[in-house]
N, CA and C of each residue as an Amber inpcrd file, in Angstrom:
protein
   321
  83.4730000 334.5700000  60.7320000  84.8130000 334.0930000  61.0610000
  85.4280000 333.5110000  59.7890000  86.4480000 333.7570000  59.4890000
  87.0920000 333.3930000  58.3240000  88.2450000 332.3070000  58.6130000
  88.4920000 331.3680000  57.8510000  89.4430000 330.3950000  58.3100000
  90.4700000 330.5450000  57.1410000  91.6830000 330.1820000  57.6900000
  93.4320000 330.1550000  57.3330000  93.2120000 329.4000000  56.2700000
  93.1980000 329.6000000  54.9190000  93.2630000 328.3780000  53.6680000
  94.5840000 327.7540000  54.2150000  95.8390000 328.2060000  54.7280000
  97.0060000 327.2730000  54.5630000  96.8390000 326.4930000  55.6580000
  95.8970000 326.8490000  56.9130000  96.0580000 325.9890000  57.6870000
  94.9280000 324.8400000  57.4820000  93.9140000 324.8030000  56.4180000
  92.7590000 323.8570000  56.0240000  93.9700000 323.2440000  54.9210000
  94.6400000 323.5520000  54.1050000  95.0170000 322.8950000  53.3910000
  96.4050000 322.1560000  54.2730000  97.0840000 322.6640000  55.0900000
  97.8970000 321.7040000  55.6710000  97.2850000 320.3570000  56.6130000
  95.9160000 320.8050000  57.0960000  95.6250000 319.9480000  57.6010000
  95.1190000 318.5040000  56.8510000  94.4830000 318.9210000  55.8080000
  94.2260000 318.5070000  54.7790000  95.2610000 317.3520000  54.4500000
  96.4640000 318.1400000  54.2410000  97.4100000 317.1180000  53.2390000
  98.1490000 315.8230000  54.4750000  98.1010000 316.7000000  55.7640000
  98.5490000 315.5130000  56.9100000  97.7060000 314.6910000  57.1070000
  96.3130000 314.6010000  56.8330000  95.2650000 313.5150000  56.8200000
  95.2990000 312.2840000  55.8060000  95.6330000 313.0430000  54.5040000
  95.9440000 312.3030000  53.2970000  97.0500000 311.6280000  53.4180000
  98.2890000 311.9700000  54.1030000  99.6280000 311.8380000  54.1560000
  99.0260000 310.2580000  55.2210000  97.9700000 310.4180000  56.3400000
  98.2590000 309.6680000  57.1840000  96.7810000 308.5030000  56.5410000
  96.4550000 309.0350000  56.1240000  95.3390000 307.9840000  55.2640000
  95.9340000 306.8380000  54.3270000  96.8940000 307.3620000  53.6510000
  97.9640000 306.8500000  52.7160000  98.2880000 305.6820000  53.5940000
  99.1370000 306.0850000  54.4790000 100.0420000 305.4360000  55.0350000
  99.6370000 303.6000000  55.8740000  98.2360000 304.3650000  56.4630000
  97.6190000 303.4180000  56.9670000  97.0390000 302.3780000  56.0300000
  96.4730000 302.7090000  54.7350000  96.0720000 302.0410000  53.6750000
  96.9830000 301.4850000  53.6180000  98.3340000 301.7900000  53.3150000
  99.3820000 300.9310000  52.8690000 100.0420000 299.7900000  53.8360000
  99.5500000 299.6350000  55.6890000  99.9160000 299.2960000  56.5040000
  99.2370000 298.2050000  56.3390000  98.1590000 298.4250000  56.0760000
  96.8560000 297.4150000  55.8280000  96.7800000 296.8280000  54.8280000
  97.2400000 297.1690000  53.6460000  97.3170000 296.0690000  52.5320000
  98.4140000 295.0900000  52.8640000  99.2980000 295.7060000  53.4010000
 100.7650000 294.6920000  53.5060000 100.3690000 293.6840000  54.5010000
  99.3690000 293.9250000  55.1560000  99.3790000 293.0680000  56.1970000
  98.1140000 292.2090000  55.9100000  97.7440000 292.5770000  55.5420000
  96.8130000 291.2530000  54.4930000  97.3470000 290.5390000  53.8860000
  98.3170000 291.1610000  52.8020000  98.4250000 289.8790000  52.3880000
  99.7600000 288.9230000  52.5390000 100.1300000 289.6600000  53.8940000
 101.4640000 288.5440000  54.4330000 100.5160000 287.8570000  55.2450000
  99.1060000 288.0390000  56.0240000  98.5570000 287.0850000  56.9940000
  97.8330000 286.1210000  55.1340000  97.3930000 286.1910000  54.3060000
  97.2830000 285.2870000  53.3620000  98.5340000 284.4120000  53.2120000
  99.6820000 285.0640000  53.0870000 100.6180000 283.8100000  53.0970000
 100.5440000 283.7830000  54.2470000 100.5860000 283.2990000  55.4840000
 100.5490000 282.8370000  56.8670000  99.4040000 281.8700000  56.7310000
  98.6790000 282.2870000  56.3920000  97.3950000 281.2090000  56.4850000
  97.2950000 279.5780000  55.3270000  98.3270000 280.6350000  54.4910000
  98.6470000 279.3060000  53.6100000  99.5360000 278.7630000  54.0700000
 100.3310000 279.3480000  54.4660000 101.7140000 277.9880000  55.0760000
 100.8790000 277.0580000  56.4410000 100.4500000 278.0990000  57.3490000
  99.6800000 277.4150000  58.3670000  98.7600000 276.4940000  57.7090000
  98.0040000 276.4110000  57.0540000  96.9750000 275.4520000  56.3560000
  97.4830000 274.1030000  56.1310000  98.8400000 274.6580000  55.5180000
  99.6330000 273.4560000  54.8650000  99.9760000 272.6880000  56.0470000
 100.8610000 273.4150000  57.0780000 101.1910000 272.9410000  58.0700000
 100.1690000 272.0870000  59.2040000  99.0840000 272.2350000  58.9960000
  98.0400000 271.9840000  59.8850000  97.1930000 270.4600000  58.8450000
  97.2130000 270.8560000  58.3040000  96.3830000 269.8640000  57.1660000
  97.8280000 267.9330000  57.0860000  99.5260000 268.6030000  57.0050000
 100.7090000 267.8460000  57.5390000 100.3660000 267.0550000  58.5320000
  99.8700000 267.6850000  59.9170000  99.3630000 266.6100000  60.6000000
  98.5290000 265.4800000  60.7870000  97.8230000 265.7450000  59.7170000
  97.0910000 264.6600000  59.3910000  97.3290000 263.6340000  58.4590000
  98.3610000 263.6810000  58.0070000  99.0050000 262.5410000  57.2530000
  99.4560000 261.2360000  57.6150000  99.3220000 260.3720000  57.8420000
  99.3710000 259.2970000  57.8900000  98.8770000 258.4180000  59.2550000
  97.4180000 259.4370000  59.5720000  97.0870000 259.4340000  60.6300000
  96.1940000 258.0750000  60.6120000  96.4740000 257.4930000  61.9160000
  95.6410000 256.1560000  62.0560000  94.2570000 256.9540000  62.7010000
  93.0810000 255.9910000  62.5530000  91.9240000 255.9750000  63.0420000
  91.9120000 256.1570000  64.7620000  91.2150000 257.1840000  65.1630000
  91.3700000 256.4530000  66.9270000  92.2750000 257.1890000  67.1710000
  93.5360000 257.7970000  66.0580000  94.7220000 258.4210000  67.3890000
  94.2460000 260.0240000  67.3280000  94.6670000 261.2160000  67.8260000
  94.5670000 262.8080000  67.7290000  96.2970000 263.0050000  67.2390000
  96.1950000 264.1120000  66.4780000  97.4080000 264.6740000  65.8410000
  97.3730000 265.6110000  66.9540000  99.3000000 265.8370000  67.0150000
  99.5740000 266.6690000  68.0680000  99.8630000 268.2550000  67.0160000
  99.2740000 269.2680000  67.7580000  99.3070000 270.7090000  67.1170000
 100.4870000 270.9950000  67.4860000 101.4310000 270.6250000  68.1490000
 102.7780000 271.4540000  68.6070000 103.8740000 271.2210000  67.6210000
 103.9020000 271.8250000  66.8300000 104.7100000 271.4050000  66.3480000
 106.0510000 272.1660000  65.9160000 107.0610000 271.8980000  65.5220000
 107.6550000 273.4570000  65.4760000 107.5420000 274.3900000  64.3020000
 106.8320000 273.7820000  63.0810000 106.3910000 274.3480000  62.2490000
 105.1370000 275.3640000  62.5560000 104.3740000 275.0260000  63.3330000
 102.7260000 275.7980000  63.8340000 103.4420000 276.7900000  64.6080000
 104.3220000 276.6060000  65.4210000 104.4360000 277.2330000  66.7020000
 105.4320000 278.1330000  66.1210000 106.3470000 278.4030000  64.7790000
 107.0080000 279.0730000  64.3590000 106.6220000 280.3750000  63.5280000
 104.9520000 279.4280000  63.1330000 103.9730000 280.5570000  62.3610000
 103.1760000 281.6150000  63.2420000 103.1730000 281.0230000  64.5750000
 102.6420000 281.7440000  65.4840000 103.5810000 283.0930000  65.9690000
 104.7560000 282.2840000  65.6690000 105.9710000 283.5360000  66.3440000
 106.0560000 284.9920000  65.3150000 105.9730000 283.9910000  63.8190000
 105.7650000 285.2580000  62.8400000 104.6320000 286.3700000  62.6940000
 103.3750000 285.9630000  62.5730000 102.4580000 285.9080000  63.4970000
 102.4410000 287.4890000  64.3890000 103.2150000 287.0510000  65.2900000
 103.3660000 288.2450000  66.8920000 104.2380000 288.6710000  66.2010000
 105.3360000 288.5350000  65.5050000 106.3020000 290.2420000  65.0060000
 105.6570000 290.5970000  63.9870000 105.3160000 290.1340000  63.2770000
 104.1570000 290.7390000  62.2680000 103.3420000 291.9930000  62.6010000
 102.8120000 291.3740000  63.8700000 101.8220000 292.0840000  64.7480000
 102.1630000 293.2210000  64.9530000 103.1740000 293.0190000  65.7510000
 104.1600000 294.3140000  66.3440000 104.4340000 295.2150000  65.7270000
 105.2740000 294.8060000  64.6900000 105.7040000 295.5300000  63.3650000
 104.4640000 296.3430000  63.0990000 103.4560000 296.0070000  62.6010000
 102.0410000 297.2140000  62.4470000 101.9870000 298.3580000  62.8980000
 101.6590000 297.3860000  64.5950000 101.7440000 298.4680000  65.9170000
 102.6380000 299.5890000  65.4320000 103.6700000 299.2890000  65.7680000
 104.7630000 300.1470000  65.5260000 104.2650000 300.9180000  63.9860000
 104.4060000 300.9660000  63.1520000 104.2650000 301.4250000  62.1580000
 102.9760000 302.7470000  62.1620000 102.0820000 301.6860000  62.6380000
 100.8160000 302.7570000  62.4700000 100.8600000 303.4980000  63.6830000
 101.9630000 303.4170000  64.5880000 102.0030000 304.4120000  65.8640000
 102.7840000 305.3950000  65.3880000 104.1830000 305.2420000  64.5340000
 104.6140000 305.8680000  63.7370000 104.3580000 307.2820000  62.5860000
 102.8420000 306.5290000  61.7070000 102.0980000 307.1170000  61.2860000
 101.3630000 308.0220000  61.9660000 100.4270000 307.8100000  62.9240000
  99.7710000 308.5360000  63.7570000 100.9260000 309.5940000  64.6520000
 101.9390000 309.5530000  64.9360000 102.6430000 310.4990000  65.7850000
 103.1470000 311.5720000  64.3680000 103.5150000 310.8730000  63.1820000
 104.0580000 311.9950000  62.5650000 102.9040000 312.4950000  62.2730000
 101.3040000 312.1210000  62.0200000 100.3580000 313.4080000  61.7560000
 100.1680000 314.2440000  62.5910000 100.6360000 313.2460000  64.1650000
 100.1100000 314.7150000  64.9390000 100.7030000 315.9580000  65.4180000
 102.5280000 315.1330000  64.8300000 103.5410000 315.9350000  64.6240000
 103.0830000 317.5490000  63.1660000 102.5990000 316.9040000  62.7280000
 102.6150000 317.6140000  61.2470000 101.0630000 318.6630000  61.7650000
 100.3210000 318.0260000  62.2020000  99.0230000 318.9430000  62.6480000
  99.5490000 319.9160000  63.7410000 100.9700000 319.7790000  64.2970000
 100.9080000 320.6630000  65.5300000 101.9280000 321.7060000  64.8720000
 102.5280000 321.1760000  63.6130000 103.5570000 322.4290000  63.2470000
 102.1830000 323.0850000  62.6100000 101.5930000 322.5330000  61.4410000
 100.3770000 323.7510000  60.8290000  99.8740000 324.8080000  61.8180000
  99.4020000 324.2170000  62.9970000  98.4110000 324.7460000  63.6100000
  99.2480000 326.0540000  64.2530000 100.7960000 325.5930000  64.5830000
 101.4770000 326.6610000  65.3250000 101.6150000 328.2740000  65.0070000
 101.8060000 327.7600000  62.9670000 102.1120000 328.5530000  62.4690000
 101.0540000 329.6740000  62.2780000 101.5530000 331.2160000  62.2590000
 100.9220000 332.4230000  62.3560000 100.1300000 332.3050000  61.6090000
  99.1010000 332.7100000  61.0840000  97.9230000 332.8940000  60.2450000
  97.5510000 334.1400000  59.3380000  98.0590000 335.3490000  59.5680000
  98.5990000 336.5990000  59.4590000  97.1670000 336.9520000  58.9620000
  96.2020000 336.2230000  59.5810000  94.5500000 337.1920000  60.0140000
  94.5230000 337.8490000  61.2030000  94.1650000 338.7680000  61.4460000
  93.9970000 339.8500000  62.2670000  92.6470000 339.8740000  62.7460000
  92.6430000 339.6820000  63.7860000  91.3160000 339.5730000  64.9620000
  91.0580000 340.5850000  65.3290000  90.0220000 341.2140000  65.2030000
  89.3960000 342.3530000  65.8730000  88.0610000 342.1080000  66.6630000
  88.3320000 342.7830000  68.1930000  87.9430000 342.6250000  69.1690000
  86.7870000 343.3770000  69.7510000
């Protein structure tokens, strides 16, 4: 059985295309949760400032609870993105695959 070079090499390049993409989804989102974790740090470490002995610092604050919100669209934003990614490969794997092959099968 002989296989389609254009259809190994298209498949090929939509893997790379979607390998790329995800790498790049994933670096960005590292290192915006590094700044998140630094502002949160800061913000969290704030509560403890001028704290008496005996009392608990309250976590609600609207600074924490604002990092949390960024946080969830952050999140989302990914989602979206790498759903994005994944539909156009499988967009791109279903045009390769459609296309004729102009090998001839004998039966």
């Amino acid at each position: 059985m002989t296989y389609p070079l254009e259809q190994m090499i298209g498949i090929s390049h939509a893997n790379t295309q979607l390998v790329r993409k995800l790498a790049d989804i994933g670096y960005s989102n590292w290192e915006e949760h590094v700044r998140m974790g630094g502002r949160f740090t800061s913000a969290f470490a704030d509560q403890f400032k001028g704290l008496t002995p005996g009392t608990i610092p309250t976590l609600k604050s609207e600074t924490v609870s604002g990092l949390f919100d960024d946080f969830v669209q952050k999140r989302t934003a990914a989602f979206a993105d790498t759903k994005a990614a994944w539909d156009e490969w499988r967009s791109c794997c279903a045009e390769v695959m459609s296309k004729p092959t102009g090998v001839e099968r004998s039966g």
